[in-house]
């Protein structure tokens, strides 16, 4: 490994640091009367900071913001002074503010001067659409069924969708309609400068810090249901059969969203399940059925188009990656009650595909209009050496992963499926995600055109257009698109920034985005610790969970806990040199012994015998919190059994029998069908899909899937095909 040493400091990059004043018995080389304290930074990489203060006693166990003053070349410690006290270490608000400061996130309340720039919207003086804007915009309120699909409780609705048949049904029109933030935020205004400084909305586990004032982010720019809103739209005319694009239109529109759906509701409608649509609650029953059918048909058309778009990108090498996404469920007092992993739904992909499509077409438009100063987003190919863990891990499981191109990688991941354990494919995709380089914004004048490519999405040009309420990059792109549209009409557009200005802005946004991601991850880790901190790991069953091994280390393994979305190390050798010994029942304790590591497994040897832990083995771990008064708390994972937790073995053993029974039932039904006389009239399913009515192959396979996922300890449900 290349090494070096620092020989000089060209420019100091000091920032605010959060430190903790240690308890008196924890200070080093300090007399009781000393006022010079060695405070311990929250960031473990930073050395202790020497601070002179008269409040050393009062600030013990408190988090304090300090700034550096000097650092003598002869001293191990820099000198600094305290700026403000955040609060007692361990308190929620103190820890959240610590995360923000450590990531250089400054989100003060919006100033009075900024708020005076905002339009008024109150019960006494409600905001109304400007008649001038009605004349300038394409009015979709009476002609298009517009709706949004967002997470439950979403307030900042950036995007809405529309889809309809045109003329005799041979054409479709797909529309993506995005909040027209630039109408309310003129370039160079105080609000614009503050939005540029923040660059993004910061999402933490229990709160968010908006990029724009609430009157815009949660009200006038939010595309809420049943109200008139300004939008920027991209609308495609598609061939109904091939879904080829005949033409595309960009422009400013006026919309009124008819339905504000959440993901689960939209998926229920697509599945044909009973669902309560709030907007139809007061509608008469005869009209309600018609409107519900119209909405469901629009969702089905949207899903059909999205599947086609996804298939197009898949052929180009688009990657389906896997991240760890967990939501902290809070009660009214903001106490954490559960950690809920995100459940993937097809409607998530449907909305994402439409947004990706709009971003791609807008990127093409602004790059063609401004070849040297458009703000795009590129995703460089990852370095091949970063795939080594993925390749070796997959090889140990009998899979071959080709990482030479994104298409080869995508195909390899699709084939790396363990029918006995679906988590294996998920873990491999998570490893692929970790190997990826970060996507970044750039100015088209700063990179050659062959560097515009987005590796993960398999697109030659890409940008961000669809979330201007929470991303400043999208505001810049909206302004570029408006200028490009003006050029098409022969008008003189406002000149966009120079290549140098756009590139500087891109660097700033990239930096803030990385800070936002770090803060979000640290916030989630904080709440994971808060969730387990009040629980007794020895008695609370929620502290015991199933974990899957995904990497081997010299003294243990790295595991992933699907139930909580937690990753971490499990040590097989402790600091005293003892190793894990496994008893006949799978229980584990510590004994003297040795550890031997192999590329796909790790073994322990002790007086009780040997134990081997392989990649993708399921083990049972106990989760506890390792508290630290000066740094962030962390989770500690302890091996308690070398077997799966919660009867997973029994479920696996029982699945084979369940599947066998259902397959036998399928064979019996097929035989009966062959013995029946041919029916003179075919059903709709048979005509359109060559599929028989229930019970059919699809329903039987669905039953296999449900049986494979069900809890065997519960009583048998009524079988769908025999009820």
XYZ file of N, CA, C and O in Angstrom, residues 22-137:
464
model
N -15.136 15.834 29.926
C -15.161 14.588 30.694
C -15.418 14.846 32.172
O -15.257 15.970 32.671
N -15.840 13.787 32.853
C -15.975 13.893 34.309
C -14.597 14.111 34.905
O -13.573 13.771 34.302
N -14.556 14.651 36.124
C -13.293 15.051 36.720
C -12.314 13.891 36.833
O -11.133 14.024 36.559
N -12.818 12.707 37.202
C -11.905 11.569 37.330
C -11.480 11.019 35.978
O -10.610 10.166 35.890
N -12.104 11.527 34.914
C -11.723 11.057 33.588
C -10.718 11.959 32.905
O -10.223 11.652 31.834
N -10.397 13.110 33.499
C -9.427 14.017 32.884
C -8.021 13.546 33.190
O -7.773 12.878 34.194
N -7.118 13.901 32.310
C -5.750 13.439 32.449
C -4.826 14.607 32.761
O -4.894 15.652 32.136
N -3.966 14.374 33.748
C -2.928 15.350 34.089
C -3.515 16.729 34.370
O -3.008 17.746 33.923
N -4.618 16.768 35.092
C -5.249 18.044 35.406
C -5.543 18.091 36.898
O -6.170 17.181 37.432
N -5.104 19.132 37.526
C -5.411 19.294 38.948
C -6.840 19.776 39.088
O -7.458 20.241 38.129
N -7.360 19.677 40.282
C -8.759 20.045 40.490
C -8.983 21.524 40.256
O -10.071 21.953 39.896
N -7.947 22.333 40.451
C -8.100 23.781 40.262
C -7.772 24.216 38.830
O -7.880 25.382 38.502
N -7.354 23.264 37.988
C -6.971 23.633 36.627
C -8.191 24.070 35.828
O -9.249 23.466 35.913
N -8.023 25.132 35.047
C -9.092 25.600 34.174
C -8.797 25.271 32.712
O -9.512 25.699 31.834
N -7.710 24.553 32.467
C -7.380 24.114 31.109
C -7.776 22.648 30.997
O -7.201 21.776 31.650
N -8.778 22.405 30.178
C -9.390 21.081 30.073
C -9.068 20.465 28.717
O -9.112 21.143 27.683
N -8.758 19.170 28.715
C -8.644 18.436 27.461
C -10.010 17.827 27.146
O -10.388 16.787 27.690
N -10.760 18.525 26.290
C -12.098 18.057 25.920
C -11.979 17.001 24.826
O -11.074 17.047 23.984
N -12.901 16.034 24.833
C -12.829 14.888 23.923
C -13.794 15.100 22.761
O -15.011 15.175 22.961
N -13.298 15.191 21.528
C -14.192 15.393 20.370
C -15.104 14.193 20.142
O -14.722 13.047 20.384
N -16.302 14.492 19.643
C -17.275 13.448 19.285
C -16.739 12.594 18.149
O -16.931 11.390 18.126
N -16.045 13.232 17.212
C -15.417 12.532 16.091
C -14.119 11.902 16.596
O -13.181 12.594 16.993
N -14.040 10.573 16.554
C -12.887 9.866 17.102
C -11.591 10.174 16.358
O -10.492 9.928 16.880
N -11.674 10.702 15.154
C -10.463 10.977 14.371
C -9.745 12.232 14.843
O -8.587 12.459 14.478
N -10.431 13.062 15.618
C -9.884 14.349 16.036
C -9.222 14.193 17.402
O -9.799 13.588 18.314
N -8.006 14.740 17.594
C -7.367 14.652 18.917
C -8.090 15.518 19.945
O -8.914 16.375 19.596
N -7.784 15.289 21.205
C -8.374 16.113 22.262
C -8.018 17.579 22.032
O -6.961 17.908 21.489
N -8.909 18.452 22.450
C -8.727 19.893 22.236
C -8.584 20.561 23.599
O -9.426 20.378 24.493
N -7.524 21.339 23.764
C -7.263 22.035 25.033
C -8.086 23.313 25.083
O -8.007 24.148 24.185
N -8.902 23.429 26.108
C -9.816 24.571 26.238
C -9.630 25.207 27.614
O -9.580 24.509 28.640
N -9.530 26.525 27.635
C -9.493 27.270 28.894
C -10.902 27.741 29.216
O -11.552 28.395 28.384
N -11.399 27.392 30.385
C -12.770 27.750 30.751
C -12.911 27.861 32.254
O -12.174 27.215 33.019
N -13.841 28.683 32.684
C -14.183 28.823 34.101
C -15.362 27.933 34.485
O -15.804 27.950 35.623
N -15.894 27.180 33.513
C -17.111 26.396 33.770
C -16.871 24.896 33.630
O -17.766 24.146 33.264
N -15.657 24.463 33.921
C -15.324 23.052 33.730
C -16.229 22.138 34.541
O -16.676 21.088 34.053
N -16.524 22.513 35.787
C -17.368 21.666 36.634
C -18.791 21.584 36.087
O -19.386 20.513 36.007
N -19.345 22.738 35.710
C -20.738 22.781 35.267
C -20.941 22.062 33.934
O -22.044 21.576 33.657
N -19.896 21.984 33.100
C -20.044 21.426 31.757
C -19.667 19.952 31.668
O -19.622 19.401 30.565
N -19.412 19.313 32.786
C -19.107 17.888 32.744
C -20.269 17.105 32.123
O -21.429 17.364 32.425
N -19.923 16.166 31.237
C -20.904 15.316 30.547
C -21.837 16.106 29.641
O -22.942 15.659 29.347
N -21.410 17.281 29.205
C -22.188 18.075 28.252
C -21.483 18.093 26.898
O -20.258 18.002 26.818
N -22.277 18.194 25.837
C -21.735 18.408 24.498
C -21.611 19.916 24.274
O -22.567 20.675 24.503
N -20.419 20.320 23.793
C -20.121 21.741 23.615
C -19.522 21.944 22.226
O -18.711 21.133 21.767
N -19.930 23.016 21.557
C -19.355 23.372 20.263
C -18.100 24.204 20.507
O -18.138 25.195 21.257
N -16.983 23.797 19.894
C -15.732 24.538 20.071
C -15.147 24.876 18.706
O -15.478 24.251 17.685
N -14.266 25.884 18.703
C -13.524 26.259 17.500
C -12.036 26.259 17.818
O -11.625 26.601 18.924
N -11.254 25.874 16.831
C -9.802 25.847 16.971
C -9.243 27.268 16.946
O -9.687 28.108 16.153
N -8.222 27.502 17.780
C -7.511 28.787 17.759
C -6.105 28.630 17.198
O -5.661 29.433 16.371
N -5.421 27.599 17.652
C -4.037 27.391 17.217
C -3.636 25.958 17.502
O -4.317 25.243 18.239
N -2.509 25.566 16.900
C -1.971 24.236 17.173
C -0.451 24.333 17.049
O 0.100 24.367 15.951
N 0.194 24.401 18.192
C 1.643 24.521 18.211
C 2.282 23.245 17.666
O 1.810 22.136 17.929
N 3.347 23.407 16.920
C 4.013 22.252 16.318
C 4.618 21.333 17.363
O 4.883 20.154 17.085
N 4.823 21.837 18.573
C 5.425 21.028 19.631
C 4.382 20.348 20.512
O 4.741 19.632 21.447
N 3.084 20.556 20.222
C 2.023 20.026 21.085
C 1.240 18.934 20.372
O 1.034 18.983 19.154
N 0.809 17.951 21.150
C -0.063 16.909 20.610
C -1.494 17.403 20.438
O -2.268 16.790 19.706
N -1.842 18.482 21.131
C -3.241 18.916 21.184
C -3.385 20.343 20.666
O -2.596 21.235 21.022
N -4.419 20.598 19.868
C -4.710 21.973 19.459
C -5.377 22.747 20.588
O -5.925 22.154 21.525
N -5.346 24.072 20.481
C -6.029 24.947 21.437
C -7.322 25.450 20.817
O -7.388 25.706 19.608
N -8.347 25.603 21.657
C -9.623 26.085 21.155
C -10.406 26.801 22.222
O -9.961 26.932 23.373
N -11.584 27.269 21.829
C -12.466 27.931 22.798
C -13.902 27.470 22.538
O -14.260 27.122 21.411
N -14.695 27.485 23.589
C -16.085 27.037 23.461
C -16.938 28.137 22.854
O -16.702 29.327 23.078
N -17.922 27.705 22.050
C -18.818 28.648 21.376
C -20.208 28.611 22.007
O -20.786 29.635 22.329
N -20.753 27.420 22.181
C -22.057 27.282 22.813
C -22.232 25.865 23.330
O -21.558 24.933 22.883
N -23.145 25.738 24.266
C -23.433 24.449 24.882
C -24.665 23.856 24.199
O -25.698 24.526 24.076
N -24.563 22.598 23.762
C -25.692 21.941 23.107
C -26.632 21.281 24.108
O -27.846 21.250 23.906
N -26.097 20.733 25.177
C -26.935 20.045 26.160
C -26.199 18.842 26.729
O -25.042 18.575 26.403
N -26.893 18.113 27.573
C -26.284 16.948 28.213
C -26.148 15.814 27.205
O -27.052 15.551 26.413
N -25.011 15.143 27.257
C -24.760 14.022 26.355
C -25.800 12.929 26.565
O -26.171 12.624 27.700
N -26.275 12.367 25.465
C -27.249 11.286 25.535
C -28.677 11.721 25.325
O -29.536 10.890 25.000
N -28.972 13.021 25.485
C -30.333 13.506 25.248
C -30.576 13.616 23.743
O -29.676 13.979 22.981
N -31.807 13.313 23.324
C -32.111 13.227 21.896
C -31.766 14.513 21.159
O -31.077 14.490 20.135
N -32.228 15.651 21.635
C -32.013 16.910 20.924
C -30.530 17.243 20.848
O -30.038 17.745 19.826
N -29.808 16.946 21.914
C -28.363 17.182 21.913
C -27.679 16.343 20.846
O -26.830 16.841 20.087
N -28.057 15.072 20.749
C -27.406 14.176 19.797
C -27.758 14.542 18.355
O -26.914 14.443 17.462
N -28.987 14.981 18.116
C -29.373 15.392 16.758
C -28.592 16.629 16.341
O -28.070 16.710 15.213
N -28.478 17.609 17.234
C -27.716 18.819 16.908
C -26.237 18.502 16.704
O -25.572 19.118 15.861
N -25.740 17.536 17.442
C -24.352 17.105 17.262
C -24.141 16.565 15.849
O -23.151 16.898 15.176
N -25.061 15.745 15.389
C -24.954 15.178 14.035
C -24.941 16.286 12.990
O -24.143 16.257 12.038
N -25.819 17.284 13.147
C -25.869 18.377 12.171
C -24.559 19.166 12.160
O -24.001 19.451 11.090
N -24.062 19.517 13.335
C -22.843 20.340 13.410
C -21.641 19.575 12.876
O -20.808 20.124 12.142
N -21.532 18.301 13.212
C -20.392 17.501 12.760
C -20.385 17.327 11.247
O -19.350 17.010 10.667
N -21.510 17.520 10.602
C -21.586 17.413 9.147
C -21.723 18.774 8.476
O -22.089 18.847 7.295
N -21.428 19.847 9.236
C -21.438 21.219 8.704
C -22.785 21.577 8.092
O -22.864 22.220 7.030
N -23.856 21.123 8.744
C -25.206 21.433 8.281
C -25.750 22.567 9.145
O -25.939 22.403 10.353
N -25.986 23.713 8.509
C -26.451 24.905 9.220
C -27.849 25.232 8.719
O -28.019 25.638 7.561
N -28.855 25.015 9.547
C -30.244 25.211 9.122
C -30.982 26.088 10.144
O -31.864 25.624 10.870
N -30.655 27.380 10.194
C -31.374 28.268 11.109
C -32.784 28.540 10.596
O -33.093 28.251 9.428
N -33.648 29.080 11.430
C -34.983 29.471 10.938
C -34.848 30.497 9.812
O -33.904 31.291 9.784
N -35.777 30.457 8.871
C -35.753 31.424 7.780
C -35.956 32.829 8.342
O -36.773 33.046 9.242
N -35.196 33.780 7.801
C -35.228 35.150 8.322
C -36.518 35.863 7.919
O -37.220 35.446 6.981
N -36.806 36.938 8.612
C -37.988 37.745 8.275
C -37.887 38.298 6.857
O -38.889 38.373 6.137
N -36.682 38.676 6.453
C -36.502 39.212 5.101
C -36.817 38.151 4.050
O -37.431 38.444 3.013
N -36.405 36.909 4.305
C -36.721 35.828 3.368
C -38.215 35.543 3.348
O -38.806 35.335 2.276
N -38.843 35.540 4.509
C -40.275 35.240 4.574
C -41.116 36.338 3.933
O -42.219 36.077 3.444
N -40.601 37.576 3.924
C -41.351 38.669 3.277
C -41.404 38.489 1.760
O -42.268 39.075 1.097
N -40.502 37.701 1.212
C -40.543 37.428 -0.228
C -41.622 36.414 -0.589
O -41.954 36.253 -1.763
N -42.166 35.726 0.405
C -43.112 34.643 0.142
C -44.512 35.176 -0.149
O -44.937 36.181 0.439
N -45.264 34.501 -1.021
C -46.670 34.880 -1.235
C -47.506 34.547 -0.010
O -47.159 33.658 0.784
N -48.589 35.287 0.161
C -49.469 35.059 1.308
C -50.507 34.000 0.972
O -51.022 33.935 -0.139
N -50.802 33.163 1.962
C -51.882 32.186 1.822
C -52.453 31.919 3.200
O -51.871 31.171 3.998
N -53.564 32.549 3.497
C -54.190 32.422 4.813
C -55.700 32.331 4.629
O -56.223 32.656 3.559
N -56.420 31.888 5.658
C -57.892 31.849 5.539
C -58.487 33.212 5.212
O -59.477 33.308 4.480
N -57.864 34.273 5.739
C -58.373 35.618 5.462
C -58.028 36.075 4.055
O -58.790 36.796 3.414
N -56.844 35.649 3.568
C -56.402 36.080 2.252
C -55.808 34.884 1.502
O -54.595 34.729 1.384
N -56.659 34.001 0.984
C -56.151 32.792 0.310
C -55.441 33.135 -0.996
O -55.808 34.077 -1.702
N -54.436 32.327 -1.308
C -53.709 32.499 -2.562
C -54.574 32.048 -3.730
O -55.311 31.063 -3.647
N -54.499 32.796 -4.847
C -55.273 32.468 -6.041
C -54.366 32.446 -7.264
O -53.326 33.104 -7.296
N -54.790 31.690 -8.249
C -54.057 31.621 -9.510
C -54.125 32.977 -10.204
O -55.185 33.609 -10.285
N -52.992 33.431 -10.722
C -52.904 34.705 -11.426
C -53.495 34.539 -12.835
O -53.069 33.650 -13.584
N -54.476 35.364 -13.228
C -55.047 35.254 -14.584
C -53.999 35.362 -15.687
O -54.139 34.743 -16.752
N -52.944 36.129 -15.444
C -51.866 36.236 -16.437
C -51.196 34.882 -16.640
O -50.880 34.477 -17.767
N -50.992 34.153 -15.532
C -50.370 32.829 -15.621
C -51.285 31.833 -16.333
O -50.802 30.940 -17.044
N -52.585 31.989 -16.158
C -53.529 31.096 -16.837
C -53.378 31.235 -18.347
O -53.405 30.239 -19.086
N -53.192 32.463 -18.821
C -53.051 32.687 -20.260
C -51.713 32.162 -20.783
O -51.617 31.711 -21.918
N -50.674 32.209 -19.945
C -49.337 31.821 -20.389
C -49.107 30.309 -20.326
O -48.210 29.799 -20.979
N -49.894 29.621 -19.536
C -49.654 28.200 -19.289
C -50.670 27.324 -20.014
O -51.762 27.766 -20.354
